PDB file of C-alpha atoms in Angstrom:
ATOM      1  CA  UNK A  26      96.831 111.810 107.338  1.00 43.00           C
ATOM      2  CA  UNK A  27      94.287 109.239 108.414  1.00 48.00           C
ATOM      3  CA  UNK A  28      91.850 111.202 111.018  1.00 51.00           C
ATOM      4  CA  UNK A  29      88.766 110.053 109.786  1.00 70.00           C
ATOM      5  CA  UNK A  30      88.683 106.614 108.604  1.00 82.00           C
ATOM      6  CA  UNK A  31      86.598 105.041 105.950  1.00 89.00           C
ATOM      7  CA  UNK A  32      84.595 102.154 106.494  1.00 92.00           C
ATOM      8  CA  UNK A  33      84.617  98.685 104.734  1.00 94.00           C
ATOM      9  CA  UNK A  34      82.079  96.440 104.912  1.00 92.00           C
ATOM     10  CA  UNK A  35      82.886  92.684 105.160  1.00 93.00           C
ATOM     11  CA  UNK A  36      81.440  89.544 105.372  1.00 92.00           C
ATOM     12  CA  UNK A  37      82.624  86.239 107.333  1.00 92.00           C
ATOM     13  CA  UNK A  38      84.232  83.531 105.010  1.00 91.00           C
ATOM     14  CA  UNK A  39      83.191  80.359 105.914  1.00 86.00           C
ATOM     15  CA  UNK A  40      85.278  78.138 103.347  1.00 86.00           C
ATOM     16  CA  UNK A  41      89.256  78.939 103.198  1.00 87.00           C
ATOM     17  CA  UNK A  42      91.336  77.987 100.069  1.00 87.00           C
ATOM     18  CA  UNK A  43      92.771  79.031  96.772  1.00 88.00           C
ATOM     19  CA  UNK A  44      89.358  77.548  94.999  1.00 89.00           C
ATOM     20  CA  UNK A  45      86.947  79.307  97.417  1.00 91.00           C
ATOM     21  CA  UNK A  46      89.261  82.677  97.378  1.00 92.00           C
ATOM     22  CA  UNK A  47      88.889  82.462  93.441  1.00 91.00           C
ATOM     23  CA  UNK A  48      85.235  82.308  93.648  1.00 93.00           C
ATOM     24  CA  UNK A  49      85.040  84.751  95.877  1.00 93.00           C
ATOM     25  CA  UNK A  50      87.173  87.452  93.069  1.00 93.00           C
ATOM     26  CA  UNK A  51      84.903  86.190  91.059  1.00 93.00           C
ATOM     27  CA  UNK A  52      81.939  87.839  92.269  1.00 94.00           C
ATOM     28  CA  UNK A  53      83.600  91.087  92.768  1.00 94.00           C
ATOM     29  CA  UNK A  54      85.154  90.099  96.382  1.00 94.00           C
ATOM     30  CA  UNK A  55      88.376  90.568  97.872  1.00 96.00           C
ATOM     31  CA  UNK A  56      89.122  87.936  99.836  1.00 96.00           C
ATOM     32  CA  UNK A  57      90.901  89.087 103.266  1.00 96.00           C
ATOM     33  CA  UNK A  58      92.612  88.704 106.650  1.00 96.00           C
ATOM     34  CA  UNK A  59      92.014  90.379 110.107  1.00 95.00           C
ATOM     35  CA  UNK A  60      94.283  89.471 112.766  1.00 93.00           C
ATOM     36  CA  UNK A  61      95.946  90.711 115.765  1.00 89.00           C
ATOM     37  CA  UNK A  62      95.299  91.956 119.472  1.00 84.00           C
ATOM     38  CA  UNK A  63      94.999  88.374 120.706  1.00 82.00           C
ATOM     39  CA  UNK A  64      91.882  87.253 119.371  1.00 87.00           C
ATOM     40  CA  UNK A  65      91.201  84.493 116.849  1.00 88.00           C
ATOM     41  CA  UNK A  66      92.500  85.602 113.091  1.00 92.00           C
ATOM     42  CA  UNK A  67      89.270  86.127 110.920  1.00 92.00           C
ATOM     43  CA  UNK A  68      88.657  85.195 106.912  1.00 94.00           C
ATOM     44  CA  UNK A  69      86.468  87.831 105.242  1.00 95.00           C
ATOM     45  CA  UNK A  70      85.822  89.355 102.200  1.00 95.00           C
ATOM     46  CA  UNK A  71      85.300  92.623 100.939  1.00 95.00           C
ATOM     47  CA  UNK A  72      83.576  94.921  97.813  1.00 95.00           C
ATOM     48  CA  UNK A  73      86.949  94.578  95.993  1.00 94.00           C
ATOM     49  CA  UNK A  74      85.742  97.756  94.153  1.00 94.00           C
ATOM     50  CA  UNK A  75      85.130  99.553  97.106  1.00 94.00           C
ATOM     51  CA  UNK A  76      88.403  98.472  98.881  1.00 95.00           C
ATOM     52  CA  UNK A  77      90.670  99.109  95.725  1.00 95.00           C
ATOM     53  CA  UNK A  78      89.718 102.705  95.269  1.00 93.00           C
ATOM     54  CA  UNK A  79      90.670 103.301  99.102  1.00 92.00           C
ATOM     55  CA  UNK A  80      93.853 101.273  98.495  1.00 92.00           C
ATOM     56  CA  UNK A  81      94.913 103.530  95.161  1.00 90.00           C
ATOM     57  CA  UNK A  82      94.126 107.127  97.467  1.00 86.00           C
ATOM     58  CA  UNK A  83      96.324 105.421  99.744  1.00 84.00           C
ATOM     59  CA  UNK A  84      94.406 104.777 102.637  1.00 87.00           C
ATOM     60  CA  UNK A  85      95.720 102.569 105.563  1.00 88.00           C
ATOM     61  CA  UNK A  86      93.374 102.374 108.441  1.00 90.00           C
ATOM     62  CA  UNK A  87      90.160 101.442 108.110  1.00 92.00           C
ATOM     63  CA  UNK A  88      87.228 100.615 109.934  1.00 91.00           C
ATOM     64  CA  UNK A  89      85.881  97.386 109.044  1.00 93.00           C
ATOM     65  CA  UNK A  90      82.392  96.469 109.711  1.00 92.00           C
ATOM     66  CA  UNK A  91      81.961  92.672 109.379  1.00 90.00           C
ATOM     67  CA  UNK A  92      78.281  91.637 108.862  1.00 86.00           C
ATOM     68  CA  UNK A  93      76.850  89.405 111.546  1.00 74.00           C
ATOM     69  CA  UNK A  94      73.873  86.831 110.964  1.00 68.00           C
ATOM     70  CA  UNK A  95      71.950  89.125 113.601  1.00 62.00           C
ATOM     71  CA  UNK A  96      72.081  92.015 111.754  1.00 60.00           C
ATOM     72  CA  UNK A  97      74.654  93.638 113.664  1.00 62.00           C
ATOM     73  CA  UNK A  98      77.468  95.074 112.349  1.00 71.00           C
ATOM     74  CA  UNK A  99      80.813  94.049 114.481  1.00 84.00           C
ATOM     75  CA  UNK A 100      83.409  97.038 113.716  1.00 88.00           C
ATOM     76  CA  UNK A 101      86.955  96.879 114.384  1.00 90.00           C
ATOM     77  CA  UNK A 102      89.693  99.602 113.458  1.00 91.00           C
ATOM     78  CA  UNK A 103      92.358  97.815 111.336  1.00 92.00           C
ATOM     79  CA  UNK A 104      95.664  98.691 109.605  1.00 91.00           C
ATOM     80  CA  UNK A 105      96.451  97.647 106.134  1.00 92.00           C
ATOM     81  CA  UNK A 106      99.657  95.061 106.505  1.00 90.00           C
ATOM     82  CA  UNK A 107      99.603  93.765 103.090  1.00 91.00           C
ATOM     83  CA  UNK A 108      98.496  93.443  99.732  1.00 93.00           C
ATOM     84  CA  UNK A 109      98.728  90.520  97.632  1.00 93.00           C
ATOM     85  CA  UNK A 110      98.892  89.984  94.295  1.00 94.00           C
ATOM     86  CA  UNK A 111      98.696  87.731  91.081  1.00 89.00           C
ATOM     87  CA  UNK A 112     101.161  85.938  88.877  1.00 88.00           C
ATOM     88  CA  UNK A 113     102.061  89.277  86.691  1.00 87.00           C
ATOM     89  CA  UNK A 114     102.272  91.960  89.665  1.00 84.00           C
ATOM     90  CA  UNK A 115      99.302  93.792  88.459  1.00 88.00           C
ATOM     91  CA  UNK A 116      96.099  92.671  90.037  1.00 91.00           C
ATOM     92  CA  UNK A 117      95.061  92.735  94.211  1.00 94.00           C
ATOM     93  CA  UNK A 118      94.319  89.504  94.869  1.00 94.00           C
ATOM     94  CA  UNK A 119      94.400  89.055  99.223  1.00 95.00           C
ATOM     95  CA  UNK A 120      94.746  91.712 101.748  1.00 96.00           C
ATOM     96  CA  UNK A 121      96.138  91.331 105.087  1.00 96.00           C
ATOM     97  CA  UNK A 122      94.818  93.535 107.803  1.00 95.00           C
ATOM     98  CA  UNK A 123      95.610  94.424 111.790  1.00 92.00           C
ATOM     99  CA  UNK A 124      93.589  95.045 114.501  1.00 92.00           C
ATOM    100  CA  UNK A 125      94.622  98.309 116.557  1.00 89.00           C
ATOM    101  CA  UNK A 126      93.520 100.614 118.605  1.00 87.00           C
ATOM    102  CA  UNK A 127      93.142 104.682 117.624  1.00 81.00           C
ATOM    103  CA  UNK A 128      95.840 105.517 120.762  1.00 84.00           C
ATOM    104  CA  UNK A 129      98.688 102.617 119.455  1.00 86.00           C
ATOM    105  CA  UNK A 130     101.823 103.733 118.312  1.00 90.00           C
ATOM    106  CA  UNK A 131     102.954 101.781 114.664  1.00 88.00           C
ATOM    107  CA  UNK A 132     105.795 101.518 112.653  1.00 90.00           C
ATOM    108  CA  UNK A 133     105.086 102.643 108.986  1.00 89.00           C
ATOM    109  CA  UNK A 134     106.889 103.737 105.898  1.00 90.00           C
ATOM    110  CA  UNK A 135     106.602 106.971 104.391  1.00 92.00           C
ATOM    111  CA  UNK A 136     107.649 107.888 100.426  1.00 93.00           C
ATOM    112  CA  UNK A 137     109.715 110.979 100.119  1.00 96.00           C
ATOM    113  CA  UNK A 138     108.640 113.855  97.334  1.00 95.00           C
ATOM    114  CA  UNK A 139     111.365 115.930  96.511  1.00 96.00           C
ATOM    115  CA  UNK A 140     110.157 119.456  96.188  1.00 96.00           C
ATOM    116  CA  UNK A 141     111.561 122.941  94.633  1.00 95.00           C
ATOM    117  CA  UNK A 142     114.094 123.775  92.221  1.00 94.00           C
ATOM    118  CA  UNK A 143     118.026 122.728  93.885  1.00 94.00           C
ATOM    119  CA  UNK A 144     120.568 125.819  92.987  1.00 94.00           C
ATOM    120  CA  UNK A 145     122.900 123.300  92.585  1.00 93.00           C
ATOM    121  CA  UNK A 146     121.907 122.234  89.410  1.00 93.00           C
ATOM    122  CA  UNK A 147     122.592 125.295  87.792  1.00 92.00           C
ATOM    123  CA  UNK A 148     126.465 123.970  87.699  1.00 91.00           C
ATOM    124  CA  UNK A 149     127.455 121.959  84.597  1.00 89.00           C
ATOM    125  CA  UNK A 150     127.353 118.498  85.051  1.00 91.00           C
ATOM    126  CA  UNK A 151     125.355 118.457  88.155  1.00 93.00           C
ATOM    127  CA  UNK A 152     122.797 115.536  88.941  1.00 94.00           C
ATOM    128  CA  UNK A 153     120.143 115.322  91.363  1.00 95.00           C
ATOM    129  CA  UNK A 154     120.455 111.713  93.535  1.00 95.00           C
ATOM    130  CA  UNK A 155     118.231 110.603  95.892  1.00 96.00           C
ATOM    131  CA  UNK A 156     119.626 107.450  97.422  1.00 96.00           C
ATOM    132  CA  UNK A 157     116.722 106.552  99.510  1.00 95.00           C
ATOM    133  CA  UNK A 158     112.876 106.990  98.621  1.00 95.00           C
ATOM    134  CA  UNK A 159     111.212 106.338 101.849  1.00 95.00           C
ATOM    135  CA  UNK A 160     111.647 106.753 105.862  1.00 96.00           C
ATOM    136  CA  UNK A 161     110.670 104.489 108.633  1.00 96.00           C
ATOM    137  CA  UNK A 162     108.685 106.115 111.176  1.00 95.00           C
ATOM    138  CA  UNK A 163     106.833 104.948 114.261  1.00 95.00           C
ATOM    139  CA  UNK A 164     103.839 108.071 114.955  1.00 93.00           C
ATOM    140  CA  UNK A 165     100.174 106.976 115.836  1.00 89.00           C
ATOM    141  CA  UNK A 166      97.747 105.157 114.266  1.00 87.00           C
ATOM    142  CA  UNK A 167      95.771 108.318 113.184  1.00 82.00           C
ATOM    143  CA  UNK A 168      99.137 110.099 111.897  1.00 86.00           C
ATOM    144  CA  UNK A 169     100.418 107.684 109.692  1.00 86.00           C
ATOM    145  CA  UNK A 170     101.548 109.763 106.586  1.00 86.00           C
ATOM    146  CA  UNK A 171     100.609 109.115 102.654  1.00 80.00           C
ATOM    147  CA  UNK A 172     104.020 111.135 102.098  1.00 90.00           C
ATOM    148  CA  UNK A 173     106.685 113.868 103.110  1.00 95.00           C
ATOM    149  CA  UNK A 174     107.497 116.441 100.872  1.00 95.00           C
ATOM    150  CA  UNK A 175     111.432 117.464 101.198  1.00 96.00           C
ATOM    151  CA  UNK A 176     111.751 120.740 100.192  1.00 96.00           C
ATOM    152  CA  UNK A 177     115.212 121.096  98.535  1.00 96.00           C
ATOM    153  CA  UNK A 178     115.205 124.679  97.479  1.00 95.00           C
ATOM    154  CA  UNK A 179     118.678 125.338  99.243  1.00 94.00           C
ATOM    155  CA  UNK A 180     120.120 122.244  98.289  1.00 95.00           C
ATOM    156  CA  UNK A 181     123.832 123.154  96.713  1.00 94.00           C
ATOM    157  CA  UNK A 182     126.920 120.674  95.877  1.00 93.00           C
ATOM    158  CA  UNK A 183     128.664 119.220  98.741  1.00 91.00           C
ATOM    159  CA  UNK A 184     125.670 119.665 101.192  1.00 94.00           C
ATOM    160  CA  UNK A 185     123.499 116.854 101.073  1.00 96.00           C
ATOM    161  CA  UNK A 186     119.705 116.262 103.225  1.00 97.00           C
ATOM    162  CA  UNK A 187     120.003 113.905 105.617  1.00 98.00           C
ATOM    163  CA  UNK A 188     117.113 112.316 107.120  1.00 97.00           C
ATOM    164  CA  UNK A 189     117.384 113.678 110.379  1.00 97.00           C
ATOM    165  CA  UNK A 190     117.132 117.280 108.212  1.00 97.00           C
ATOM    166  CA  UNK A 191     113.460 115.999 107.273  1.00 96.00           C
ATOM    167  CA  UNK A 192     110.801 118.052 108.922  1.00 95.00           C
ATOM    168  CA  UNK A 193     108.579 115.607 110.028  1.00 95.00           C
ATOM    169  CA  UNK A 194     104.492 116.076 109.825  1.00 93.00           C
ATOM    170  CA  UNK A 195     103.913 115.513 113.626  1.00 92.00           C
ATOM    171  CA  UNK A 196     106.295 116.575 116.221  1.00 93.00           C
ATOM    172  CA  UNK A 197     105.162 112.980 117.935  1.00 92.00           C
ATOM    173  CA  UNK A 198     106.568 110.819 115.226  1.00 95.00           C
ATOM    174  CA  UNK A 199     109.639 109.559 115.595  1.00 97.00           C
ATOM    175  CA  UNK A 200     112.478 108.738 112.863  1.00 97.00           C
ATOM    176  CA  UNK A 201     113.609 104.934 112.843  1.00 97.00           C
ATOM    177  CA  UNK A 202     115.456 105.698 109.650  1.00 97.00           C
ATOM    178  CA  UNK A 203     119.491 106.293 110.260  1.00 97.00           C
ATOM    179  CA  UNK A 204     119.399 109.891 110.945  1.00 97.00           C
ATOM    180  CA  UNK A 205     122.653 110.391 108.785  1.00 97.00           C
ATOM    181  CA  UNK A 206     121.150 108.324 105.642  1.00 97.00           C
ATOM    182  CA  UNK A 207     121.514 110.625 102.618  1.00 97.00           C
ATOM    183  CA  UNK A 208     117.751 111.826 101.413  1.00 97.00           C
ATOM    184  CA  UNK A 209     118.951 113.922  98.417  1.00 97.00           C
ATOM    185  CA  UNK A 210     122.395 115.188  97.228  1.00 96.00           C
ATOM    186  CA  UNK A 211     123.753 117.085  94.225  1.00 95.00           C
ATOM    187  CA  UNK A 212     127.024 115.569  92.322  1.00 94.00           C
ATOM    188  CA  UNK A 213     129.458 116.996  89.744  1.00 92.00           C
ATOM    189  CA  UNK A 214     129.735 114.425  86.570  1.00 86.00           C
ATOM    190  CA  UNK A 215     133.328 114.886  85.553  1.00 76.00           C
ATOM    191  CA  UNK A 216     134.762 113.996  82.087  1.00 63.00           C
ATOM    192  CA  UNK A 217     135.826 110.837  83.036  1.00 57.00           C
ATOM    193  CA  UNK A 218     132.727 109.252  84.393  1.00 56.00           C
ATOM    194  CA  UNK A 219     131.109 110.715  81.455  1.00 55.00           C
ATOM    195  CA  UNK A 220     133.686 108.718  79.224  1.00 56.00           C
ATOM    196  CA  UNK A 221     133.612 105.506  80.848  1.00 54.00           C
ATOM    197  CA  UNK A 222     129.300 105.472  80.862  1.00 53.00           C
ATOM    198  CA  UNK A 223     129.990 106.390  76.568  1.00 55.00           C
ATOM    199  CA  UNK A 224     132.259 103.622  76.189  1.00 56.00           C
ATOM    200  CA  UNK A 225     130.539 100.820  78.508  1.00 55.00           C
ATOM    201  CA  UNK A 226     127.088 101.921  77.441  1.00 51.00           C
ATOM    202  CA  UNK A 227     124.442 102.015  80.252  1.00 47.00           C
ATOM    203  CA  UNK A 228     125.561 100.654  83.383  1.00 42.00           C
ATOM    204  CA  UNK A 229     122.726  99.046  85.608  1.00 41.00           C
ATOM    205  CA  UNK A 230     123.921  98.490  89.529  1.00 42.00           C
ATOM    206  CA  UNK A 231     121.198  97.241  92.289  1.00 42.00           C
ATOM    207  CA  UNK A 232     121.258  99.544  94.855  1.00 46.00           C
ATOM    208  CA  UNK A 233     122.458 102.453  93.024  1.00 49.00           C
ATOM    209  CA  UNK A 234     120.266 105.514  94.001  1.00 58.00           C
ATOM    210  CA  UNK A 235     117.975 107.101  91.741  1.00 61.00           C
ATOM    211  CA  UNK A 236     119.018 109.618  89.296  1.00 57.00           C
ATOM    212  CA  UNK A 237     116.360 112.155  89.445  1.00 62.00           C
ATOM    213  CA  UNK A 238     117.374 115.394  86.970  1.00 57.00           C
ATOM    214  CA  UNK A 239     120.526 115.598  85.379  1.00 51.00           C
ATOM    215  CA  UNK A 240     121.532 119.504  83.953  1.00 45.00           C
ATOM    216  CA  UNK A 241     122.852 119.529  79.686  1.00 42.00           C
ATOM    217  CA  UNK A 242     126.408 119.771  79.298  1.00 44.00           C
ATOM    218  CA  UNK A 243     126.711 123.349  77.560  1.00 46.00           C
ATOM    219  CA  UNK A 244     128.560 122.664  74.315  1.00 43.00           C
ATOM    220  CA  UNK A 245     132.317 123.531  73.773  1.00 44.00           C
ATOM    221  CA  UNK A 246     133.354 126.095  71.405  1.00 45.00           C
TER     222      UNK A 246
END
Protein backbone atom coordinates (compact mmCIF):
# COMPACT_ATOMS: atom_id res chain seq x y z
CA UNK A 1 0.00 0.00 0.00
CA UNK A 2 0.93 3.59 -0.68
CA UNK A 3 0.28 5.52 2.85
CA UNK A 4 3.25 7.41 2.94
CA UNK A 5 4.45 8.66 -0.26
CA UNK A 6 7.93 9.36 -1.40
CA UNK A 7 8.95 12.49 -2.75
CA UNK A 8 10.55 13.37 -6.18
CA UNK A 9 12.15 16.29 -6.85
CA UNK A 10 11.71 17.94 -10.30
CA UNK A 11 12.66 20.67 -12.21
CA UNK A 12 10.62 22.79 -14.95
CA UNK A 13 11.61 21.94 -18.64
CA UNK A 14 11.78 24.81 -20.56
CA UNK A 15 12.62 23.27 -24.14
CA UNK A 16 10.20 20.23 -25.33
CA UNK A 17 11.40 17.69 -28.00
CA UNK A 18 13.00 14.39 -28.75
CA UNK A 19 16.62 16.37 -28.95
CA UNK A 20 16.12 18.29 -25.66
CA UNK A 21 14.47 14.98 -23.90
CA UNK A 22 17.79 13.15 -25.07
CA UNK A 23 19.91 15.66 -23.46
CA UNK A 24 18.13 15.70 -20.67
CA UNK A 25 18.80 11.34 -20.20
CA UNK A 26 21.87 12.34 -20.81
CA UNK A 27 22.66 14.00 -17.72
CA UNK A 28 21.02 11.47 -15.60
CA UNK A 29 17.30 13.03 -16.08
CA UNK A 30 14.10 11.56 -16.73
CA UNK A 31 12.29 13.60 -18.70
CA UNK A 32 8.43 13.75 -17.55
CA UNK A 33 4.75 14.76 -17.66
CA UNK A 34 2.32 16.15 -14.97
CA UNK A 35 -1.11 16.68 -15.99
CA UNK A 36 -4.56 16.62 -14.83
CA UNK A 37 -7.13 18.42 -12.40
CA UNK A 38 -7.66 21.22 -14.91
CA UNK A 39 -4.60 23.06 -14.81
CA UNK A 40 -2.02 23.58 -17.56
CA UNK A 41 0.02 20.07 -18.32
CA UNK A 42 3.69 20.63 -17.04
CA UNK A 43 7.26 19.30 -18.72
CA UNK A 44 9.74 18.33 -15.99
CA UNK A 45 12.41 16.23 -15.31
CA UNK A 46 13.49 14.10 -12.70
CA UNK A 47 16.84 12.22 -10.90
CA UNK A 48 16.18 9.26 -13.26
CA UNK A 49 18.15 7.29 -10.58
CA UNK A 50 16.11 8.34 -7.93
CA UNK A 51 12.76 7.84 -9.81
CA UNK A 52 13.75 4.31 -11.24
CA UNK A 53 14.46 2.72 -7.92
CA UNK A 54 10.84 3.92 -6.73
CA UNK A 55 9.46 2.66 -10.07
CA UNK A 56 11.24 -1.08 -9.64
CA UNK A 57 9.69 -1.24 -5.59
CA UNK A 58 6.67 -0.45 -7.36
CA UNK A 59 5.65 2.72 -6.17
CA UNK A 60 2.71 4.70 -7.77
CA UNK A 61 1.95 7.89 -6.01
CA UNK A 62 4.27 10.25 -5.42
CA UNK A 63 4.74 13.56 -4.24
CA UNK A 64 6.49 15.66 -6.59
CA UNK A 65 8.21 18.74 -5.57
CA UNK A 66 9.00 20.87 -8.65
CA UNK A 67 11.77 23.47 -7.99
CA UNK A 68 10.73 27.07 -8.42
CA UNK A 69 13.21 30.02 -9.38
CA UNK A 70 12.20 31.47 -5.80
CA UNK A 71 13.36 28.80 -3.98
CA UNK A 72 10.16 27.36 -3.24
CA UNK A 73 9.33 24.07 -3.71
CA UNK A 74 5.65 23.69 -5.47
CA UNK A 75 4.42 20.01 -4.38
CA UNK A 76 1.70 18.22 -5.94
CA UNK A 77 0.53 14.50 -5.18
CA UNK A 78 0.64 12.60 -8.52
CA UNK A 79 -0.14 9.07 -9.81
CA UNK A 80 2.15 7.21 -12.07
CA UNK A 81 0.03 6.79 -15.59
CA UNK A 82 2.81 5.62 -17.66
CA UNK A 83 6.14 4.63 -18.41
CA UNK A 84 7.83 4.90 -21.58
CA UNK A 85 10.36 3.23 -23.09
CA UNK A 86 13.14 2.79 -25.83
CA UNK A 87 13.44 0.97 -29.11
CA UNK A 88 14.35 -2.61 -27.36
CA UNK A 89 11.72 -2.54 -24.33
CA UNK A 90 14.39 -2.32 -21.79
CA UNK A 91 15.24 1.19 -20.80
CA UNK A 92 12.63 4.13 -19.05
CA UNK A 93 12.80 6.70 -21.23
CA UNK A 94 9.39 9.31 -20.36
CA UNK A 95 7.03 9.06 -17.55
CA UNK A 96 3.59 10.24 -17.53
CA UNK A 97 2.15 11.39 -14.28
CA UNK A 98 -1.51 12.62 -12.73
CA UNK A 99 -2.40 15.07 -10.48
CA UNK A 100 -4.87 13.80 -7.62
CA UNK A 101 -5.94 14.39 -4.58
CA UNK A 102 -5.22 11.89 -1.28
CA UNK A 103 -9.40 11.47 -0.89
CA UNK A 104 -9.96 10.51 -5.01
CA UNK A 105 -11.10 7.29 -5.85
CA UNK A 106 -8.84 5.60 -9.07
CA UNK A 107 -9.02 2.83 -11.18
CA UNK A 108 -5.81 0.63 -10.99
CA UNK A 109 -4.60 -2.81 -11.80
CA UNK A 110 -3.47 -5.21 -9.40
CA UNK A 111 -1.10 -8.57 -10.27
CA UNK A 112 -2.36 -11.72 -8.72
CA UNK A 113 0.28 -14.13 -6.63
CA UNK A 114 -0.92 -17.43 -6.38
CA UNK A 115 -0.16 -18.75 -2.96
CA UNK A 116 -0.06 -22.38 -1.13
CA UNK A 117 0.18 -25.78 -2.30
CA UNK A 118 -3.50 -26.78 -4.49
CA UNK A 119 -4.60 -30.55 -3.32
CA UNK A 120 -5.57 -30.89 -6.62
CA UNK A 121 -2.40 -31.45 -8.00
CA UNK A 122 -1.78 -34.43 -6.22
CA UNK A 123 -4.04 -36.22 -9.13
CA UNK A 124 -2.10 -37.49 -12.18
CA UNK A 125 -2.15 -35.30 -14.90
CA UNK A 126 -3.32 -32.29 -13.11
CA UNK A 127 -2.14 -28.66 -14.16
CA UNK A 128 -2.35 -25.52 -12.42
CA UNK A 129 -3.99 -22.57 -14.95
CA UNK A 130 -4.36 -19.25 -14.17
CA UNK A 131 -6.21 -17.58 -17.01
CA UNK A 132 -5.96 -14.10 -15.82
CA UNK A 133 -2.90 -12.40 -13.95
CA UNK A 134 -4.32 -9.20 -12.79
CA UNK A 135 -7.75 -7.47 -11.46
CA UNK A 136 -9.14 -4.09 -12.10
CA UNK A 137 -9.99 -2.30 -9.08
CA UNK A 138 -11.16 1.21 -8.31
CA UNK A 139 -10.05 1.81 -4.11
CA UNK A 140 -8.37 5.21 -3.10
CA UNK A 141 -5.51 6.85 -3.97
CA UNK A 142 -3.65 5.80 -0.73
CA UNK A 143 -4.87 1.99 -1.16
CA UNK A 144 -3.79 1.26 -4.42
CA UNK A 145 -2.22 -2.30 -4.10
CA UNK A 146 1.47 -3.54 -5.37
CA UNK A 147 -0.36 -7.10 -5.40
CA UNK A 148 -3.00 -9.70 -4.03
CA UNK A 149 -1.94 -12.84 -2.90
CA UNK A 150 -4.72 -15.70 -3.74
CA UNK A 151 -4.36 -18.23 -1.44
CA UNK A 152 -5.25 -21.53 -3.21
CA UNK A 153 -4.67 -24.05 -0.51
CA UNK A 154 -8.26 -25.62 -1.03
CA UNK A 155 -8.20 -25.40 -4.57
CA UNK A 156 -9.35 -29.11 -5.96
CA UNK A 157 -10.46 -30.19 -9.70
CA UNK A 158 -13.68 -28.92 -10.88
CA UNK A 159 -13.75 -25.91 -8.42
CA UNK A 160 -12.11 -23.08 -9.82
CA UNK A 161 -11.38 -19.17 -7.95
CA UNK A 162 -13.26 -16.76 -9.36
CA UNK A 163 -12.52 -13.24 -8.93
CA UNK A 164 -15.32 -12.33 -6.95
CA UNK A 165 -13.72 -15.32 -4.45
CA UNK A 166 -10.61 -12.82 -4.12
CA UNK A 167 -10.38 -11.33 -0.70
CA UNK A 168 -9.68 -7.99 -1.41
CA UNK A 169 -7.01 -5.77 0.80
CA UNK A 170 -9.57 -2.99 1.71
CA UNK A 171 -13.15 -3.63 2.27
CA UNK A 172 -13.53 -0.02 0.27
CA UNK A 173 -12.15 -1.25 -2.98
CA UNK A 174 -14.26 -2.31 -5.33
CA UNK A 175 -13.85 -5.18 -8.12
CA UNK A 176 -14.28 -3.86 -11.84
CA UNK A 177 -13.00 -7.21 -12.98
CA UNK A 178 -16.04 -9.75 -14.15
CA UNK A 179 -16.76 -11.25 -10.89
CA UNK A 180 -17.14 -14.78 -12.59
CA UNK A 181 -13.62 -14.46 -14.56
CA UNK A 182 -11.65 -17.61 -13.68
CA UNK A 183 -8.44 -16.54 -11.31
CA UNK A 184 -7.00 -20.10 -10.98
CA UNK A 185 -8.31 -23.62 -11.84
CA UNK A 186 -6.95 -27.17 -11.75
CA UNK A 187 -7.41 -29.48 -15.08
CA UNK A 188 -7.02 -33.22 -15.75
CA UNK A 189 -4.54 -33.77 -18.97
CA UNK A 190 -6.03 -36.86 -20.52
CA UNK A 191 -4.16 -39.21 -22.94
CA UNK A 192 -5.35 -37.65 -25.80
CA UNK A 193 -4.36 -34.08 -25.32
CA UNK A 194 -1.17 -35.48 -24.21
CA UNK A 195 -0.90 -37.27 -27.72
CA UNK A 196 -1.90 -34.59 -29.91
CA UNK A 197 0.78 -31.83 -27.95
CA UNK A 198 3.63 -35.15 -28.76
CA UNK A 199 2.70 -35.30 -32.23
CA UNK A 200 2.16 -31.41 -33.12
CA UNK A 201 5.07 -30.42 -30.93
CA UNK A 202 4.53 -27.23 -28.81
CA UNK A 203 1.48 -25.47 -29.55
CA UNK A 204 1.63 -21.57 -28.94
CA UNK A 205 -2.13 -19.85 -28.81
CA UNK A 206 -2.49 -15.92 -27.80
CA UNK A 207 -4.68 -15.78 -25.14
CA UNK A 208 -4.21 -19.12 -23.79
CA UNK A 209 -3.81 -18.84 -19.93
CA UNK A 210 -0.73 -19.50 -18.21
CA UNK A 211 0.35 -22.88 -17.29
CA UNK A 212 1.72 -22.48 -13.90
CA UNK A 213 2.79 -26.24 -12.37
CA UNK A 214 2.05 -29.23 -14.11
CA UNK A 215 2.26 -32.77 -11.72
CA UNK A 216 4.76 -35.99 -13.55
CA UNK A 217 2.83 -38.58 -15.09
CA UNK A 218 3.75 -41.67 -12.74
CA UNK A 219 5.17 -44.27 -15.11
CA UNK A 220 3.18 -47.42 -16.26
CA UNK A 221 4.20 -50.77 -15.28
Amino acid sequence: MHEDAPTLTAKIRERIGSRYAKRVRDAGGLPAVVYGHGETPESVSLNAKEALEHFHKGEKVFTLAIESDGGKNNEQTVLLKDLQFDHLGTNVVHADFARVDLTERVNTRAHLELVGDAPGLKHTGAILMQPITELDLECQVTNLPDSIEVSVAELDVDHPIHAKDVKLPKPTMVLLTDPEAIVAQIVIQTHEEEDATAEGGEVSAAGSPEVLTEKKKEEEG
